[in-house]
Every structure is written in structure tokens, then in C-alpha cells.
Short mmCIF file of C-alpha atoms in Angstrom, two decimals:
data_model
loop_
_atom_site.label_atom_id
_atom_site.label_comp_id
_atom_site.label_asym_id
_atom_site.label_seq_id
_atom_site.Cartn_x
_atom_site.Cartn_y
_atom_site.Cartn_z
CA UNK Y 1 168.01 95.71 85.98
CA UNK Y 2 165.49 95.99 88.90
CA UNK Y 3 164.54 98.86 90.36
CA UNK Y 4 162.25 99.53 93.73
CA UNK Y 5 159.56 102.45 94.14
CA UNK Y 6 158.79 103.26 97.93
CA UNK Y 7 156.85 106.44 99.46
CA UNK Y 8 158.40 108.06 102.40
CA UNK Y 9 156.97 111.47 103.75
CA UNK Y 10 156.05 113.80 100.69
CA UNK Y 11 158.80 111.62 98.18
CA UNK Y 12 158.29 108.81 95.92
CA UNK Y 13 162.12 107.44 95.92
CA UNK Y 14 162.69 105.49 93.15
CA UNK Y 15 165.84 102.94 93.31
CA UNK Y 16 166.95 101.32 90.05
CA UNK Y 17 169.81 99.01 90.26
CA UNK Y 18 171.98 97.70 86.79
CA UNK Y 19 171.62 98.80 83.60
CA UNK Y 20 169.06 101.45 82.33
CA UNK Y 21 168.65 101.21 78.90
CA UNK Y 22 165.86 101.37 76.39
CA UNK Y 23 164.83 97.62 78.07
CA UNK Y 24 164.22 98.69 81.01
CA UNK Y 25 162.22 102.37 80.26
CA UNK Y 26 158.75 101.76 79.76
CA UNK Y 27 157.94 99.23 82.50
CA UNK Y 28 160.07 102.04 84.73
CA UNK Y 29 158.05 104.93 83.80
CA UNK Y 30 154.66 102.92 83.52
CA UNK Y 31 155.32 102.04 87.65
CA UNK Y 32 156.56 105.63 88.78
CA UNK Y 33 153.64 106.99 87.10
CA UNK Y 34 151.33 104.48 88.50
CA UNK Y 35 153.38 104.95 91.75
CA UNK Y 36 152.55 109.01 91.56
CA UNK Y 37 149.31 108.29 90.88
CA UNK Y 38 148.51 106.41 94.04
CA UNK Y 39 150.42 107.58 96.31
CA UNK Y 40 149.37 111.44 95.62
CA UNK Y 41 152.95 112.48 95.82
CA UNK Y 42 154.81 115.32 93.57
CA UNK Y 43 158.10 114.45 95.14
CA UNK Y 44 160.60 112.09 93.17
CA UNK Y 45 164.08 111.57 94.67
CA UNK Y 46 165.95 109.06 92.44
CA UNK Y 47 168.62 107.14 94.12
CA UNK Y 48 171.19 106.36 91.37
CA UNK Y 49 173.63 104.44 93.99
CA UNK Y 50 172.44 101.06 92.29
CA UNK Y 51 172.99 102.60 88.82
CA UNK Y 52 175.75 100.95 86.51
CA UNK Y 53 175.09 102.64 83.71
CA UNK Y 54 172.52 104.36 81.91
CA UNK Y 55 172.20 106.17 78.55
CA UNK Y 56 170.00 108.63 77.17
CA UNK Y 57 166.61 106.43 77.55
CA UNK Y 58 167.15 106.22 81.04
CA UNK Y 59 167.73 110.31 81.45
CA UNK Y 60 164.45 110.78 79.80
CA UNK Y 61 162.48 108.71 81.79
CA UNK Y 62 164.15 111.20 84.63
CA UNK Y 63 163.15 114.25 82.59
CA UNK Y 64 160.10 113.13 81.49
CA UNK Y 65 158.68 112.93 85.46
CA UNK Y 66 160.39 116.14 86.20
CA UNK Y 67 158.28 117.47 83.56
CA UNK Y 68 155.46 115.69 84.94
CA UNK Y 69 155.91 116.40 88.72
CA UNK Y 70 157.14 119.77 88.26
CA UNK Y 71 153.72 120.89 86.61
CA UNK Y 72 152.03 119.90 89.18
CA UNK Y 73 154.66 122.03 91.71
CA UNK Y 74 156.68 118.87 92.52
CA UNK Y 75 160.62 118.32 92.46
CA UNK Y 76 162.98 115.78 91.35
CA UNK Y 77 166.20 115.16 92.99
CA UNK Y 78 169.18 112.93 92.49
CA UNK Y 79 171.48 111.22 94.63
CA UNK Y 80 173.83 108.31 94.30
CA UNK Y 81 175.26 109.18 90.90
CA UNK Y 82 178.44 106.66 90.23
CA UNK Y 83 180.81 108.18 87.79
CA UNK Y 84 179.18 106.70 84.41
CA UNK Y 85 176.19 107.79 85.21
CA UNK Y 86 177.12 111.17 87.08
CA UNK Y 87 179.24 111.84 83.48
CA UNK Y 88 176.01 111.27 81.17
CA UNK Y 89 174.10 113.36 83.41
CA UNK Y 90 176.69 116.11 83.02
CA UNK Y 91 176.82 116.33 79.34
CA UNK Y 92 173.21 115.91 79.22
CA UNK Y 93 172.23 118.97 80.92
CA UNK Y 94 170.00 117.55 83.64
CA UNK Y 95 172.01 118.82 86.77
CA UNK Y 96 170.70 121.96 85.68
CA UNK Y 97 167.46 121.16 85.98
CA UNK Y 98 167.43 118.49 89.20
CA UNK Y 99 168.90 119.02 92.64
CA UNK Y 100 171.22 117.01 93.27
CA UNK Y 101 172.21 115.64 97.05
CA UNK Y 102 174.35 113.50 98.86
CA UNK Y 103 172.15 110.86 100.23
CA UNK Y 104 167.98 110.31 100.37
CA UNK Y 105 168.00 110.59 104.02
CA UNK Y 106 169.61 114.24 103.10
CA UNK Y 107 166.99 114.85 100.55
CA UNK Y 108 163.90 113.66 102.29
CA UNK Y 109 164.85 115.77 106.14
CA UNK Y 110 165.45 118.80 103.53
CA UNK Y 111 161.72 118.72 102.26
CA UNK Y 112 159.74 117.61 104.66
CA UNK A 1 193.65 94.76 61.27
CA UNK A 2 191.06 93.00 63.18
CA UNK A 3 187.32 92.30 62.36
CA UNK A 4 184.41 91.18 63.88
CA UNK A 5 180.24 92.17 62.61
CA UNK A 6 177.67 91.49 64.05
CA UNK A 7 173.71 91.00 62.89
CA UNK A 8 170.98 91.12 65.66
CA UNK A 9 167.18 91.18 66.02
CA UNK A 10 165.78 94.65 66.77
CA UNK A 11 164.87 93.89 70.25
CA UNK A 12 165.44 95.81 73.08
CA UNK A 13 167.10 93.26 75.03
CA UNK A 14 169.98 93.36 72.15
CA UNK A 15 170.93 96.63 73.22
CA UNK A 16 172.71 95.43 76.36
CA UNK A 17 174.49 92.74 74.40
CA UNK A 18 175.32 94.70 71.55
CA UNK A 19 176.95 96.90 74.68
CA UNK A 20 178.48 93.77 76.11
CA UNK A 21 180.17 92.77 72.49
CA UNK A 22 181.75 95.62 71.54
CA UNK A 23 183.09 96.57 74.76
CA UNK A 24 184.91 92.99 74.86
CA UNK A 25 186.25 93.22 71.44
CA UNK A 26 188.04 96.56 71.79
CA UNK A 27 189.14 96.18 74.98
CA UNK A 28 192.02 94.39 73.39
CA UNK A 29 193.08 97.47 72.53
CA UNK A 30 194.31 100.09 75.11
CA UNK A 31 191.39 101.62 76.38
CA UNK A 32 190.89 102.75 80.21
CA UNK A 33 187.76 101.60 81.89
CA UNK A 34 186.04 104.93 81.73
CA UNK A 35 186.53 105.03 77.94
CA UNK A 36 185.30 101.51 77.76
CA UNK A 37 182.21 103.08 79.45
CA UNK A 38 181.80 105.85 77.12
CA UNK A 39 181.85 103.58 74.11
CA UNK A 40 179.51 101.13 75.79
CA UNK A 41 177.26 104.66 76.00
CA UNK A 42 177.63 105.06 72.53
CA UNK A 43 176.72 101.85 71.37
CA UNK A 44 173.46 101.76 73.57
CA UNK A 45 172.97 105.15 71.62
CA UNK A 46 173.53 103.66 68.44
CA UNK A 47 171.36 100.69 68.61
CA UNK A 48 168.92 102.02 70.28
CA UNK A 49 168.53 104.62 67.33
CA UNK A 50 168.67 101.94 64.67
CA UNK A 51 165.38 100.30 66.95
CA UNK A 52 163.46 103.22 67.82
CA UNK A 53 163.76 105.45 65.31
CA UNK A 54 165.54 103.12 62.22
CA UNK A 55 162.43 100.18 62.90
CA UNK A 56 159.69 101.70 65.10
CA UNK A 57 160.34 99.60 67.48
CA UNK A 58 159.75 96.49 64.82
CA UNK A 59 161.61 93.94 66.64
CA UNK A 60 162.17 91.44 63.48
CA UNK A 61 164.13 93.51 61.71
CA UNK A 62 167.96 93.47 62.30
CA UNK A 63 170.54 95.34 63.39
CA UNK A 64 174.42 95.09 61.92
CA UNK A 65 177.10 96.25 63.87
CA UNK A 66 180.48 96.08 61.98
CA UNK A 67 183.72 97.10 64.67
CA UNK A 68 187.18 97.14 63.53
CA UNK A 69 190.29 97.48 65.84
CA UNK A 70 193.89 98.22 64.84
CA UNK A 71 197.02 99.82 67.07
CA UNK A 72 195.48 102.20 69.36
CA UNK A 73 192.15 102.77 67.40
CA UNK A 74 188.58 101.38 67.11
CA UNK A 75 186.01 102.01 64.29
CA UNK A 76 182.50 100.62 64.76
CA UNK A 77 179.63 100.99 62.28
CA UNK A 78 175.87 100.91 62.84
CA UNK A 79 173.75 100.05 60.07
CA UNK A 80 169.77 99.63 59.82
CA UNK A 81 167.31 99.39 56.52
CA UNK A 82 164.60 101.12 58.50
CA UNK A 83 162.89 104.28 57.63
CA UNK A 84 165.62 106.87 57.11
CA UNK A 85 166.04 110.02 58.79
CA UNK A 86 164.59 112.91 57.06
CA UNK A 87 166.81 115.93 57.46
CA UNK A 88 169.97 114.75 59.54
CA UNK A 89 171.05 118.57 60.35
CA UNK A 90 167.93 118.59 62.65
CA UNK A 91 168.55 115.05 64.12
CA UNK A 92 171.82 116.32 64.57
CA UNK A 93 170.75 119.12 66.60
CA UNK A 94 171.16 118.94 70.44
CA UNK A 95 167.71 117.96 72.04
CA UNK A 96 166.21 117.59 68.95
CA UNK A 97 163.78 114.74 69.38
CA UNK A 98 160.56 113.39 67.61
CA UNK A 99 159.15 112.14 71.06
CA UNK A 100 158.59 114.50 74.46
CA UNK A 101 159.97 110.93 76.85
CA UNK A 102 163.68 111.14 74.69
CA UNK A 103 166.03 113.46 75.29
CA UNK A 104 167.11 113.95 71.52
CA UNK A 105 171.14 113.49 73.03
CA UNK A 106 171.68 110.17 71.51
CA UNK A 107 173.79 111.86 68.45
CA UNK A 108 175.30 113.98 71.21
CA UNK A 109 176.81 111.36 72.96
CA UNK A 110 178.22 109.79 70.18
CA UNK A 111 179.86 112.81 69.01
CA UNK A 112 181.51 113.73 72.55
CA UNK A 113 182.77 110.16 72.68
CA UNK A 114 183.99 109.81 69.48
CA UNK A 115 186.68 111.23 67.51
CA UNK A 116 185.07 111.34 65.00
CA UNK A 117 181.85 110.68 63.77
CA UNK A 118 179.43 110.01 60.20
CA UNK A 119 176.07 109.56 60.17
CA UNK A 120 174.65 108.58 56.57
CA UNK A 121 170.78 108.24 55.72
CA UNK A 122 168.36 108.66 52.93
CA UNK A 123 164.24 108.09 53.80
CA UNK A 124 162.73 104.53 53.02
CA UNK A 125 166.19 102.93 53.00
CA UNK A 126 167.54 103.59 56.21
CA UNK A 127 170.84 104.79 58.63
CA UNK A 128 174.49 103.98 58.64
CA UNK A 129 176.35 105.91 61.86
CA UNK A 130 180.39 105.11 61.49
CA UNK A 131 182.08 106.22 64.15
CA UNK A 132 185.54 105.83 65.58
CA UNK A 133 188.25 106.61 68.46
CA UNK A 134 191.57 106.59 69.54
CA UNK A 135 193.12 105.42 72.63
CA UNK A 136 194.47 107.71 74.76
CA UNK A 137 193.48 110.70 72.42
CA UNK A 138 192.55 113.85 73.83
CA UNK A 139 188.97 114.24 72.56
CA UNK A 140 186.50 117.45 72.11
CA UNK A 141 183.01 117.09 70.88
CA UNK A 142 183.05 116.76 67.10
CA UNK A 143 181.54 118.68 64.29
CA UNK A 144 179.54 115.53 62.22
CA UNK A 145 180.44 114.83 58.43
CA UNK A 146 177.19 113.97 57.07
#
């Protein structure tokens, strides 16, 4: 599991590739906080393409910035979803919340 | 039938390999790949539970996983001696969860990959989850024995 954190316009996009699990969680939501905090963005698109699989730890890291971002008037988007992961984020409930889109180059010419 | 437990440290990194393990033993039976995934979902679920929750994150306690395979069906049990949940209807609940960063769907998961599905627990001595499937089985979310 590795996972990359790049601004582009108005978006953090946050790239994890592997396995998310409860390993992985902290150290990932320690960095995209850190990540908001510098870069003064309220944008988060994650890109899920790298994504193997991922269980409920790694959804609320997801849930826990949209929470964060969306206080502040940001958005979180998704893109990328395989079918594991696009599954768990079905029964989970969090396509209900997030916008989901078919690439980050989509995402990021839609809000800036 | 065939056997196979395991013990294992509390430690995060065990989650993956607890993952790894189980989905290697049962794929001797005649599971699909996206039902290898689902139980590989449930067993991050599982042991993550027993971790979190079971040990507070202790990581010197342990973790036993006990799976059992015969035919078309797979059992696994997930046993820790941590703290015990409280009131299991609540854990139980969808989105119930003790911290604002979970998403309180680890029970949730198991139950909608899983035929069916125990969860037994008494405070101080701590959580046994037994859980089990069928190949090929059409499967609906399942109401928990407790």
C-alpha cells in the first residue's frame, strides 16, 4: 500500500494504490489532513484506480474528510472504483454522499 | 472435514495476512473470485474488530482465527479475550460506531457476506464472531443470532 497526495487547481487528489486496511489508515489520514492544511484546499478527489481492495477503515478515512472538507464548503469525489472496492462502497452508503466520476481529469475541468 | 486455526499478534499488519490465509484455504473449495473478495472483506472486518475494539489497539495480545471447509461450505471463527462488547444489539446496528473516523459497517459487511452469522460477547472476557457461507448460494443480508 502506497498512496500519493498532489494539488492540482482547487483539488487535493489523493491516489492510494494496494490494500487499504486498518494498516494503512492513520498515516493516510494524518498526510491528507496535513496535505489540506497546507495546501488551503477544500477539494478532495480520490482516485481509487490503484485500489485493490479496501474495507470499512479505508471508507472512513473517505468519510471522515468529507466530513471535514464539507464543513468547511468543500467536496469529495471518487473516481477509479474497481469492482471490490466500487461493491463496498455500494453497501456502505457513501455513493450517496460523494460524487462519483469517470476520471480526475473529468472531475478537476468540472470544478474549476 | 478440513481444519486449519490460526493464532496471531494483534497488529495491524496481521490483518492483511489473516486476509491472505483464509482466502487460500477456502479457495479449495468452489468459490468465484468475487466471493473470495467478499470473504477477504469480511475477515479484514473481523480482525480488525478483535484489534480495535476487542484490544484497543494492544498489539501483544492475540488473535485466533479457526476456518473450517467441507463440500461447498466454509465456516470461519474469530475469537479475542479483549474487552467485550457491551450491548451487541447496538454494535449490531448499522453505523453504529464508538469512534466519528469508523464507519460502524464492519458487522454489516459480515452479515451481507455471510450466510449466516453469530456474534458472541460478554464485557471483560471478550468476542467470538462465527460466521459461515456457501458456495454458490444465493445470499441476502442476514438477521444475526446473538
Amino acid at each position: 500500500m502506497n498512496y500519493t497526495i498532489k494539488k492540482e487547481n482547487n483539488c487535493l487528489v489523493v491516489a492510494p494504490t494496494g490494500e487499504i486496511d486498518m494498516s494503512i489508515t492513520d498515516a493516510l489520514r494524518r498526510d491528507v489532513d496535513r496535505a489540506l492544511e497546507q495546501s488551503q484546499v477544500y477539494n478532495i478527489i480520490f482516485d481509487l484506480a490503484g485500489v485493490s481492495f479496501v474495507d470499512s477503515s479505508g471508507l472512513g478515512v473517505i468519510l471522515g474528510r468529507y466530513k471535514k472538507v464539507s464543513a468547511a464548503g468543500g467536496r469529495v469525489f471518487l473516481t477509479g472504483a474497481g469492482p471490490q472496492v466500487k461493491k463496498v462502497l455500494e453497501l456502505s452508503g457513501l455513493l450517496t454522499l460523494l460524487e462519483e466520476h469517470p476520471s480526475v481529469e473529468y472531475i478537476i475541468s468540472k470544478i474549476s | 472435514m478440513n481444519k486449519a486455526v490460526l493464532e496471531f499478534s494483534s497488529r495491524a499488519e496481521n490483518v492483511a495476512f489473516a486476509r491472505v490465509a483464509v482466502a487460500a484455504f477456502v479457495s479449495q473449495v468452489d468459490f468465484t473470485l468475487p466471493d473470495l473478495e467478499e470473504i477477504k472483506v469480511v475477515v479484514s472486518e473481523a480482525v480488525s474488530n478483535a484489534i480495535i475494539h476487542g484490544y484497543e489497539n494492544n498489539p501483544d495480545q492475540v488473535v485466533r482465527l479457526e476456518m473450517s471447509i467441507a463440500d461447498e461450505y466454509m465456516e470461519l471463527v474469530v475469537i479475542d479475550r479483549g474487552k467485550g462488547i457491551e450491548d451487541i444489539q447496538k454494535a449490531l446496528e448499522p453505523a453504529f460506531s464508538t469512534d466519528p473516523e469508523r464507519m460502524g459497517l464492519g458487522f454489516s459487511f459480515m452479515q451481507s457476506f455471510m450466510d449466516k452469522f453469530k456474534v458472541q460477547s460478554k464485557p471483560g472476557q471478550g468476542t467470538r464472531v462465527k460466521m459461515s457461507r456457501r458456495a454458490g448460494a444465493p445470499r441476502r443480508a442476514v438477521v444475526p443470532e446473538q
